[in-house]
XYZ file of C-alpha atoms in Angstrom:
694
model
C 74.849 167.718 138.259
C 74.581 164.041 137.466
C 72.048 162.894 140.092
C 70.145 166.043 141.037
C 69.876 169.542 139.644
C 69.233 172.336 142.091
C 65.907 174.098 141.680
C 63.828 176.412 143.816
C 62.327 173.384 145.466
C 64.536 172.083 148.237
C 65.316 168.365 148.241
C 63.836 166.275 150.920
C 65.866 166.102 154.140
C 68.043 163.074 154.478
C 69.070 162.858 150.813
C 72.615 162.908 149.453
C 73.337 165.269 146.585
C 75.013 163.486 143.576
C 78.250 164.191 141.669
C 78.621 167.125 139.300
C 79.878 165.716 135.956
C 82.514 167.952 134.333
C 83.077 169.919 137.506
C 83.759 166.707 139.371
C 86.339 165.735 136.784
C 88.102 169.086 136.870
C 87.567 170.176 140.474
C 85.645 168.091 143.060
C 83.074 170.418 144.741
C 81.584 169.503 148.090
C 77.988 170.682 148.765
C 75.962 170.511 151.971
C 72.955 172.322 153.426
C 72.076 173.047 157.019
C 68.907 174.405 158.684
C 68.713 177.538 160.781
C 69.919 175.618 163.841
C 72.950 174.138 162.077
C 71.704 170.592 161.530
C 72.918 169.028 158.272
C 70.042 168.450 155.871
C 71.932 167.373 152.741
C 75.475 166.008 152.158
C 76.930 165.469 148.648
C 78.968 162.483 147.537
C 81.819 164.866 146.655
C 81.731 166.095 150.264
C 82.023 162.491 151.371
C 85.079 162.045 149.071
C 86.793 165.186 150.346
C 86.045 164.916 154.087
C 85.420 161.192 154.570
C 81.969 161.336 156.250
C 79.172 159.255 154.696
C 75.775 161.035 154.620
C 74.281 158.844 157.353
C 76.881 160.030 159.851
C 76.072 163.728 159.378
C 72.509 164.230 158.178
C 70.317 165.323 161.114
C 73.315 166.228 163.283
C 74.885 169.593 164.055
C 77.682 170.000 161.518
C 79.749 172.711 163.222
C 81.076 170.722 166.212
C 81.919 167.802 163.897
C 83.451 169.594 160.919
C 85.085 172.702 162.382
C 88.166 172.332 164.623
C 87.865 173.997 168.040
C 90.158 176.994 167.446
C 88.209 177.936 164.273
C 84.714 177.344 165.641
C 84.114 180.953 166.756
C 85.042 182.237 163.322
C 82.704 179.705 161.725
C 79.827 180.828 163.950
C 80.395 184.476 162.986
C 80.268 183.532 159.298
C 77.053 181.584 159.887
C 75.400 184.571 161.553
C 76.348 186.794 158.587
C 74.817 184.321 156.168
C 71.640 184.012 158.267
C 71.504 187.784 158.120
C 71.289 187.536 154.327
C 74.947 187.906 153.310
C 76.936 185.644 151.017
C 80.306 184.801 152.491
C 83.442 183.703 150.617
C 86.560 182.668 152.494
C 88.971 179.973 153.586
C 88.084 177.699 156.469
C 89.856 174.574 157.713
C 87.584 171.544 158.176
C 88.235 168.327 160.042
C 88.443 165.129 157.987
C 86.805 162.019 159.379
C 90.263 160.534 160.075
C 91.218 163.603 162.105
C 93.510 165.614 159.815
C 92.583 169.172 158.842
C 91.662 170.015 155.218
C 91.895 173.711 154.216
C 88.828 174.515 152.107
C 87.821 177.402 149.879
C 84.219 178.149 151.036
C 81.263 179.884 149.401
C 78.374 180.060 151.914
C 75.006 181.440 150.821
C 71.616 181.817 152.580
C 69.175 178.972 151.900
C 65.697 178.471 153.382
C 65.035 175.306 155.336
C 61.702 173.418 155.243
C 60.250 175.656 157.943
C 61.084 178.776 155.943
C 63.872 179.824 158.224
C 67.262 180.983 156.884
C 69.727 178.182 156.815
C 73.007 177.853 154.892
C 74.214 176.272 151.665
C 77.970 175.568 151.725
C 79.962 175.079 148.531
C 83.533 173.986 149.245
C 86.604 172.855 147.347
C 89.924 171.762 148.710
C 92.354 174.696 148.719
C 95.205 172.619 147.282
C 92.964 171.492 144.392
C 92.060 175.090 143.603
C 95.681 176.120 143.630
C 96.606 173.113 141.467
C 93.938 174.025 138.931
C 95.020 177.657 139.005
C 98.655 176.664 138.412
C 97.678 174.190 135.697
C 95.604 176.784 133.893
C 98.393 179.329 134.225
C 100.925 176.811 132.899
C 98.645 175.870 130.025
C 98.009 179.499 129.188
C 101.696 180.335 129.415
C 102.579 177.355 127.249
C 100.113 178.369 124.568
C 100.989 182.056 124.628
C 104.750 182.000 125.190
C 106.129 178.676 123.909
C 108.172 178.794 120.670
C 106.835 175.314 119.951
C 103.769 175.202 117.770
C 100.802 173.896 119.806
C 97.257 173.036 118.880
C 94.218 171.329 120.374
C 91.986 169.466 117.942
C 88.614 167.884 118.485
C 87.491 164.369 117.551
C 86.640 165.693 114.071
C 90.284 166.895 113.775
C 89.180 170.500 113.595
C 91.314 173.040 115.448
C 89.960 174.092 118.839
C 92.901 176.232 119.852
C 96.163 177.249 118.170
C 99.025 179.218 119.614
C 100.791 182.036 117.819
C 103.930 179.955 117.220
C 101.961 177.447 115.135
C 100.087 180.241 113.385
C 103.426 181.756 112.342
C 104.685 178.376 111.091
C 101.601 177.890 108.946
C 101.416 181.506 107.847
C 97.728 181.622 108.794
C 96.307 183.682 111.726
C 95.344 181.630 114.765
C 91.675 182.671 114.516
C 91.473 181.348 110.948
C 92.495 177.894 112.157
C 89.533 177.469 114.494
C 86.872 175.085 113.244
C 88.978 174.087 110.227
C 91.080 171.022 109.518
C 94.781 170.931 108.673
C 94.014 169.981 105.073
C 92.068 173.250 104.771
C 94.705 175.431 106.452
C 97.983 174.057 105.008
C 97.339 171.517 102.259
C 100.902 171.815 100.824
C 102.499 169.828 103.641
C 100.945 166.443 102.860
C 98.135 167.247 105.278
C 96.000 164.238 104.359
C 98.735 161.821 105.446
C 99.147 163.703 108.733
C 95.406 163.671 109.347
C 95.483 159.909 108.810
C 98.159 159.637 111.481
C 96.158 161.833 113.871
C 93.123 159.613 113.323
C 95.226 156.573 114.303
C 96.267 158.372 117.498
C 92.619 159.010 118.345
C 91.605 155.432 117.561
C 94.470 153.710 119.371
C 94.990 156.129 122.229
C 98.769 155.870 121.708
C 100.879 158.985 121.304
C 103.174 159.447 118.293
C 106.432 161.344 118.757
C 108.782 163.023 116.262
C 107.100 162.452 112.942
C 109.032 164.396 110.292
C 107.208 166.326 107.601
C 108.592 168.585 104.924
C 106.715 171.085 102.803
C 105.917 174.698 102.153
C 103.437 176.950 103.931
C 102.180 180.469 103.217
C 104.751 181.628 105.790
C 107.625 180.626 103.452
C 106.137 179.610 100.105
C 109.456 179.508 98.218
C 111.420 177.128 100.458
C 110.910 173.678 101.905
C 110.915 173.481 105.662
C 110.983 170.495 107.981
C 109.000 170.007 111.172
C 109.079 167.452 113.960
C 105.451 166.635 114.856
C 104.140 164.862 117.940
C 100.526 163.917 118.683
C 98.957 162.753 121.951
C 95.320 161.906 122.739
C 93.424 164.346 124.971
C 91.487 162.349 127.610
C 89.001 163.310 130.293
C 89.014 161.900 133.804
C 87.105 158.812 132.735
C 89.474 158.084 129.844
C 87.085 159.355 127.180
C 88.941 160.777 124.165
C 88.103 164.414 123.703
C 90.517 165.050 120.853
C 94.269 165.381 120.664
C 97.123 167.757 121.335
C 99.643 168.477 118.571
C 103.108 169.974 119.025
C 105.365 171.036 116.161
C 109.024 172.097 116.190
C 110.637 173.707 113.164
C 113.871 171.724 112.744
C 114.825 173.097 109.336
C 117.960 174.855 110.576
C 118.933 171.884 112.715
C 118.404 169.526 109.788
C 120.515 171.740 107.580
C 123.232 171.855 110.220
C 123.057 168.081 110.567
C 123.263 167.617 106.805
C 126.175 170.043 106.624
C 127.909 168.272 109.497
C 127.457 164.940 107.716
C 128.815 166.450 104.516
C 131.795 167.800 106.434
C 132.344 164.371 107.964
C 132.274 162.799 104.518
C 134.706 165.427 103.251
C 137.165 164.736 106.050
C 136.691 160.999 105.520
C 137.441 161.403 101.820
C 140.557 163.443 102.577
C 141.706 160.800 105.047
C 141.018 158.072 102.505
C 142.995 160.007 99.915
C 146.011 159.763 102.181
C 145.763 155.970 102.199
C 144.599 155.329 98.609
C 146.508 157.797 96.455
C 150.184 157.059 96.020
C 150.048 153.497 97.328
C 152.677 152.738 94.730
C 155.217 154.861 92.934
C 153.752 153.799 89.623
C 152.687 156.888 87.681
C 149.655 155.462 85.887
C 148.427 153.594 88.939
C 148.610 156.824 90.967
C 146.585 158.677 88.315
C 143.978 155.882 88.311
C 143.695 156.102 92.104
C 142.921 159.817 91.794
C 140.134 159.210 89.273
C 138.648 156.317 91.261
C 138.590 158.378 94.445
C 136.709 161.251 92.790
C 134.154 159.064 90.970
C 131.363 158.591 91.900
C 131.409 160.213 95.323
C 132.258 163.730 94.150
C 131.897 163.617 90.385
C 130.405 161.588 87.566
C 133.676 161.629 85.662
C 137.313 162.438 86.372
C 139.853 162.826 83.566
C 143.560 162.993 84.501
C 145.870 164.642 81.943
C 149.645 165.087 82.118
C 151.787 167.311 79.930
C 153.911 165.408 77.434
C 156.929 167.529 78.319
C 156.520 166.346 81.942
C 156.087 162.694 81.004
C 159.131 162.655 78.759
C 161.401 165.609 79.567
C 164.222 164.199 77.442
C 162.037 164.533 74.372
C 160.705 167.991 75.252
C 160.640 170.144 72.165
C 158.360 172.380 70.186
C 156.408 169.310 69.053
C 155.423 168.391 72.616
C 154.768 171.897 73.917
C 151.124 172.285 74.938
C 150.363 168.597 74.359
C 148.577 166.676 77.116
C 148.135 162.931 77.447
C 145.213 161.267 79.186
C 146.741 158.865 81.706
C 143.567 157.846 83.584
C 139.817 158.344 83.375
C 136.763 157.154 85.301
C 133.110 157.821 84.451
C 129.716 156.458 85.459
C 127.654 157.286 82.368
C 127.403 154.209 80.105
C 126.515 156.468 77.168
C 129.895 158.244 77.306
C 131.954 157.753 74.124
C 134.542 155.292 75.445
C 136.708 155.390 72.316
C 137.103 159.145 72.543
C 137.812 158.967 76.273
C 140.292 156.116 76.455
C 143.583 156.512 78.287
C 146.669 157.160 76.190
C 145.160 159.708 73.801
C 147.017 162.999 73.352
C 145.577 166.445 72.695
C 147.031 169.764 71.652
C 145.804 172.517 73.928
C 143.934 175.062 71.781
C 145.592 178.468 71.844
C 143.750 180.987 73.963
C 141.408 178.371 75.445
C 140.447 178.174 79.098
C 142.533 174.978 79.320
C 145.673 176.792 78.208
C 144.853 179.554 80.688
C 144.591 177.036 83.558
C 147.906 175.392 82.632
C 149.641 178.760 82.265
C 148.424 180.233 85.567
C 148.007 177.057 87.641
C 144.603 178.057 89.014
C 141.344 176.046 88.807
C 138.386 177.290 86.804
C 134.809 176.207 86.229
C 133.992 175.142 82.679
C 130.858 176.204 80.819
C 129.088 175.000 77.701
C 130.546 177.953 75.805
C 134.053 176.552 76.439
C 133.371 173.245 74.644
C 133.829 174.379 71.014
C 137.285 175.764 71.821
C 138.323 172.609 73.698
C 137.080 170.020 71.183
C 138.164 171.212 67.742
C 138.573 167.862 65.987
C 135.968 167.677 63.186
C 135.563 163.953 63.850
C 134.696 164.441 67.522
C 131.038 165.312 67.027
C 129.964 162.413 69.272
C 132.182 163.765 72.057
C 130.864 167.314 71.641
C 127.289 166.008 71.798
C 128.069 164.096 74.984
C 129.786 167.078 76.631
C 126.749 169.229 75.848
C 124.657 166.987 78.134
C 126.820 167.640 81.198
C 125.529 169.841 83.974
C 128.769 171.218 85.406
C 132.521 170.793 85.069
C 135.684 172.024 86.719
C 139.245 172.091 85.428
C 141.846 171.798 88.204
C 145.595 172.026 87.484
C 147.990 169.458 88.914
C 150.544 171.680 90.615
C 153.441 170.238 92.633
C 156.447 172.107 93.957
C 155.522 175.160 91.920
C 155.320 173.276 88.624
C 152.180 172.516 86.582
C 152.176 168.825 85.638
C 148.826 168.694 83.894
C 145.178 168.956 84.928
C 142.164 166.995 86.144
C 138.730 167.574 84.584
C 135.789 166.644 86.823
C 132.196 166.714 85.582
C 128.669 166.125 86.810
C 125.502 165.264 84.945
C 122.602 167.694 85.053
C 120.470 165.568 87.374
C 123.118 165.655 90.104
C 123.413 169.411 90.509
C 126.493 171.622 90.191
C 129.509 171.608 92.492
C 128.915 173.882 95.451
C 131.605 175.999 97.062
C 132.634 173.398 99.625
C 132.780 170.639 97.018
C 134.997 172.793 94.799
C 137.366 173.286 97.738
C 137.385 169.525 98.371
C 138.042 168.665 94.709
C 140.865 171.206 94.564
C 142.408 169.812 97.757
C 142.242 166.222 96.522
C 143.818 167.181 93.199
C 146.557 169.123 95.013
C 147.371 166.062 97.113
C 147.281 163.895 94.020
C 149.694 166.254 92.275
C 152.332 165.666 94.937
C 151.939 161.903 94.631
C 152.083 162.083 90.843
C 155.186 164.262 91.068
C 156.758 161.740 93.444
C 155.941 158.989 90.964
C 157.429 161.041 88.139
C 160.610 161.685 90.089
C 160.852 158.081 91.170
C 160.231 156.846 87.646
C 162.984 159.151 86.405
C 165.378 158.081 89.149
C 164.603 154.398 88.625
C 165.080 154.719 84.895
C 168.384 156.431 85.515
C 169.389 153.710 87.976
C 168.420 150.942 85.558
C 170.319 152.664 82.769
C 173.304 153.037 85.065
C 173.092 149.411 86.144
C 172.848 148.181 82.566
C 175.853 150.304 81.679
C 177.873 148.984 84.612
C 176.923 145.316 84.606
C 176.539 142.535 82.136
C 174.981 139.435 83.582
C 175.934 137.396 80.504
C 178.585 135.086 81.936
C 181.588 134.099 79.795
C 182.485 130.576 78.736
C 185.386 129.576 80.975
C 187.678 126.571 81.211
C 186.628 123.755 83.515
C 183.357 125.298 84.830
C 179.706 125.455 83.909
C 178.267 128.811 85.076
C 174.849 130.392 85.549
C 173.535 133.236 87.696
C 170.514 135.347 88.556
C 169.915 138.857 89.845
C 166.472 139.654 91.362
C 165.741 143.207 92.560
C 163.572 143.595 95.666
C 160.827 145.028 93.436
C 160.237 146.139 89.902
C 160.560 149.717 91.118
C 163.988 149.510 92.759
C 167.582 148.717 91.922
C 170.282 147.877 94.397
C 173.938 147.073 94.826
C 173.960 143.266 94.522
C 176.061 141.842 91.684
C 177.995 138.804 90.478
C 180.639 138.304 87.810
C 183.012 135.757 86.299
C 186.428 136.819 84.961
C 188.813 134.821 82.734
C 192.271 134.673 84.337
C 195.667 133.523 83.021
C 196.433 129.775 83.077
C 192.851 128.723 82.352
C 191.712 129.868 85.767
C 188.463 131.768 86.507
C 187.756 134.534 88.985
C 184.294 134.365 90.600
C 182.931 137.360 92.523
C 179.669 138.188 94.255
C 178.958 141.261 96.351
C 176.300 143.346 98.100
C 176.560 147.133 98.534
C 174.601 148.535 101.470
C 171.501 150.512 100.409
C 169.386 150.812 97.289
C 168.881 153.170 94.401
C 171.207 155.060 92.115
C 173.916 155.546 94.718
C 174.141 151.851 95.593
C 174.161 150.945 91.899
C 176.948 153.461 91.262
C 179.080 152.078 94.107
C 178.448 148.576 92.823
C 179.634 149.628 89.371
C 182.837 151.045 90.762
C 183.542 147.868 92.749
C 182.826 145.658 89.740
C 185.237 147.704 87.642
C 187.854 147.557 90.390
C 187.550 143.767 90.679
C 187.934 143.285 86.932
C 190.962 145.593 86.830
C 192.707 143.947 89.781
C 191.825 140.431 88.607
C 193.670 140.940 85.345
C 196.789 141.598 87.411
C 196.295 138.145 88.931
C 195.778 139.509 92.460
C 195.168 136.705 95.037
C 191.750 136.656 96.784
C 192.863 138.095 100.158
C 194.816 140.943 98.560
C 191.895 141.552 96.218
C 189.583 142.164 99.182
C 192.137 144.369 100.929
C 192.380 146.544 97.831
C 188.587 146.720 97.576
C 188.365 147.698 101.249
C 190.582 150.678 100.544
C 188.526 151.600 97.495
C 185.277 151.543 99.505
C 186.815 153.567 102.325
C 187.840 156.203 99.805
C 184.191 156.572 98.740
C 183.134 157.832 102.196
C 182.883 156.760 105.795
C 179.272 155.608 105.443
C 179.922 153.260 102.551
C 179.984 149.531 103.217
C 179.714 146.300 101.219
C 180.168 142.570 101.579
C 182.063 140.572 98.977
C 183.363 137.083 98.158
C 186.169 136.497 95.660
C 187.208 133.016 94.473
C 189.745 131.775 91.983
C 189.037 128.394 90.367
C 191.904 126.267 89.025
C 190.535 123.465 86.795
C 193.871 121.613 86.758
C 194.116 121.434 90.537
C 190.348 120.944 90.862
C 190.054 123.506 93.644
C 189.077 127.083 94.532
C 190.855 129.703 96.615
C 188.153 131.692 98.419
C 188.254 134.853 100.581
C 185.296 136.622 102.182
C 184.651 140.181 103.383
C 181.654 139.797 105.704
C 179.794 137.785 103.071
C 177.564 134.723 103.726
C 179.424 131.378 103.424
C 179.172 129.662 100.037
C 177.551 126.245 99.772
C 179.393 123.259 98.295
C 177.097 120.468 97.089
C 178.507 117.034 96.271
C 177.210 114.445 93.845
C 176.186 112.153 96.718
C 173.614 114.640 97.995
C 175.708 116.226 100.731
C 175.936 119.994 101.106
C 178.360 121.844 103.357
C 178.777 125.538 104.057
C 182.322 126.869 104.417
C 182.978 127.658 108.055
C 186.122 129.747 107.695
C 186.152 133.214 109.309
C 183.879 135.513 107.261
C 186.173 138.543 107.481
C 185.009 142.128 107.906
C 182.811 144.025 105.429
C 184.501 146.284 102.929
C 184.834 149.864 104.084
C 185.183 149.072 107.797
C 189.004 149.038 107.739
C 189.329 145.611 109.354
C 191.421 144.168 106.502
C 191.389 140.749 108.207
C 190.828 138.622 105.109
C 191.833 134.959 104.960
C 192.044 132.589 102.042
C 190.510 129.110 102.165
C 191.395 126.307 99.777
C 188.261 124.386 98.795
C 188.330 121.231 96.612
C 185.816 121.199 93.779
C 185.498 117.528 92.741
C 183.928 116.527 89.411
C 180.178 117.094 89.381
C 180.215 119.194 92.558
C 178.468 122.559 92.685
C 179.681 125.804 94.274
C 176.813 128.164 95.204
C 177.575 131.840 95.846
C 174.715 134.099 96.993
C 173.858 137.354 98.771
C 172.045 137.447 102.112
C 168.691 138.314 100.485
C 168.409 134.650 99.449
C 168.440 133.163 102.932
C 167.097 136.014 105.099
C 163.322 136.442 105.565
C 160.836 137.633 108.201
C 159.500 134.134 108.778
C 162.840 132.312 109.179
C 166.313 132.800 110.629
C 169.620 132.348 108.793
C 170.037 128.716 109.848
C 166.592 127.857 108.474
C 167.374 129.653 105.230
C 170.656 127.784 104.829
C 168.858 124.513 105.567
C 166.320 125.198 102.818
C 169.144 126.019 100.432
C 170.801 122.674 101.214
C 167.506 120.880 100.549
C 167.321 122.562 97.139
C 170.730 121.096 96.195
C 169.908 117.390 96.453
C 169.706 116.706 92.721
C 172.732 117.941 90.827
C 172.124 115.931 87.652
C 169.586 118.504 86.387
C 170.516 121.323 84.008
C 172.231 124.138 85.869
C 169.588 126.716 84.935
C 166.870 124.411 86.321
C 168.816 124.014 89.572
C 169.159 127.792 89.864
C 165.436 128.357 89.225
C 164.606 125.636 91.763
C 166.693 127.379 94.425
C 164.926 130.686 93.855
C 161.502 129.081 93.746
C 162.070 127.231 97.015
C 163.578 130.071 99.013
C 161.702 133.002 97.450
C 158.063 131.925 97.037
C 156.983 135.591 97.168
C 158.550 138.982 96.613
C 161.904 139.238 98.353
C 162.568 141.919 100.967
C 166.048 142.534 99.582
C 167.937 142.211 96.326
C 169.150 138.697 95.577
C 172.171 137.610 93.531
C 173.057 133.944 92.943
C 176.054 132.513 91.069
C 176.387 128.744 90.454
C 179.614 127.069 89.296
C 179.637 123.317 88.545
C 182.724 121.235 87.849
C 182.506 118.846 84.865
C 181.239 115.410 85.853
C 183.077 113.189 83.239
C 186.478 113.173 81.580
C 184.823 114.104 78.312
C 183.165 117.103 79.974
C 186.395 118.091 81.728
C 188.265 118.008 78.439
C 185.499 119.950 76.744
C 185.440 122.609 79.433
C 189.269 122.680 79.666
C 189.734 123.360 75.953
C 186.959 125.946 75.609
């Protein structure tokens, strides 16, 4: 006890017994002594705290009537008689607090001689609720240490283990008993113990707990694998705030970390697949599509990606024995600056070595991993020593065929350097999936390229935009496809007619591609054939309407046909649903013909009217398709207004006027095909004579 220690000599009456240090902190114990008649001789400060009576209120007075409630007084007197008879009594007795409420107490009453040598009593009492709380706390602490799967330890101020549970002993691979009295750096030095001890020392010095510190290492429990733990440290304090040591808790989160890493990898895989859907095949350009594949794979999945296509796929018209088994590199991406760029540039062709793993992949259409033993068979060129040396430094490689619609188009070679580690199973699946998606986009690009080439060939065979020299007119024209990758059904033409006259035609077939170009070719041929029979404009359109209807019920086109007579200085014009032509005069005025537009060809309306339009000297007739004046950011009236503004200066060369129109109305890529035909009447007699006699 802090103030007095009990000895065989009894303290003087009237003194208060002091606090008991550690016991007071853990469990306040009330002590008092009474003489043989029941008068209180001593009263401890802890008794004052628990029951509220200061010593001066009790010492010298009979304690029973004050402390024991009436209903329990008889029982208390019986216990007192037993003690005075020499027995030690242990039991529960309710006592009255100074403020009147009852406090259940656990009592230990022993015989004690008073100053006259008679048998009095020494009462040792603790509050029942405090005893139960301590019992429950000890049980909880014991259960936590013995049953918790969390590693737990108590360490002293010197950071030596005071207690360790079995869970922590299993984590460290060292029996719990061998921890006691030793430091972490002595028990498990492989887990960066010195750094952790430094952190524990900071916890002791600052008094602030640290939660979820991650550490990774190996212990005797699993010496061949790294494991990860979440560590938390809290200071262990006594009732006065004095630091007695610290408590450590450890959770093995290795499996959770692995699951989290795997989940993140899966998220990245799905993200890459989603990105592939938006990045690969953004255009129908074959080489651009191949480059997108390589750029998607490098560097996130591989250190290099090499896209090869079979020559017989790239150029099927030239397929022969000379191209069989030949592959062409169409795209490559790599991160290693030491890679031989000359030997890895796009455009190079290679003959697949007979019996090699590459030939096997192309033949069977199944991916395979490549090994160092495959390199000599793949690189047989005697001058490729630099390339062979570079390939020998790679850590892993995979050869994945490009298969689309059951046909092998080529292959993609992906590699990794040795310091990155080989492709695991999931990464192989991801690479194969990305290449499979790329194959479909490459096949689409191949088919589109073939179709576009066929359409361009067809268009070139059906049209000739070189306009003839005609009497009494200066001509120029332009055709602009909606993109470099499409052809459509817009066209224009000029036809020499009897009597020095000229037939002018412009048209627009609905749709794009080979079919629209083919329909356009048939209409152009029909116009030329009918024009040579000197068919008037309205009858010309009626005949074309029948021709379009014969092609199918879904075919439709707009068309304008005009016949210019240089002697009369006028044009006869008929329209089939086509935009009105513009007539620009030398004084800067532009008008659009407002006659009925007629119905498109193929609709069966056949309501075509002819309009007689004067074409004075120096005036300009502008024929165009709707792609010139239609746009997302303007309506037709605005487009026609801009066209009129572009026709203010007719004294410029006709080609310059035409380019100015296109530059003003089509500042960016057009949404639709555009055809423009300009016809200008001679401005002077000399010019009229020159154009008349041509």
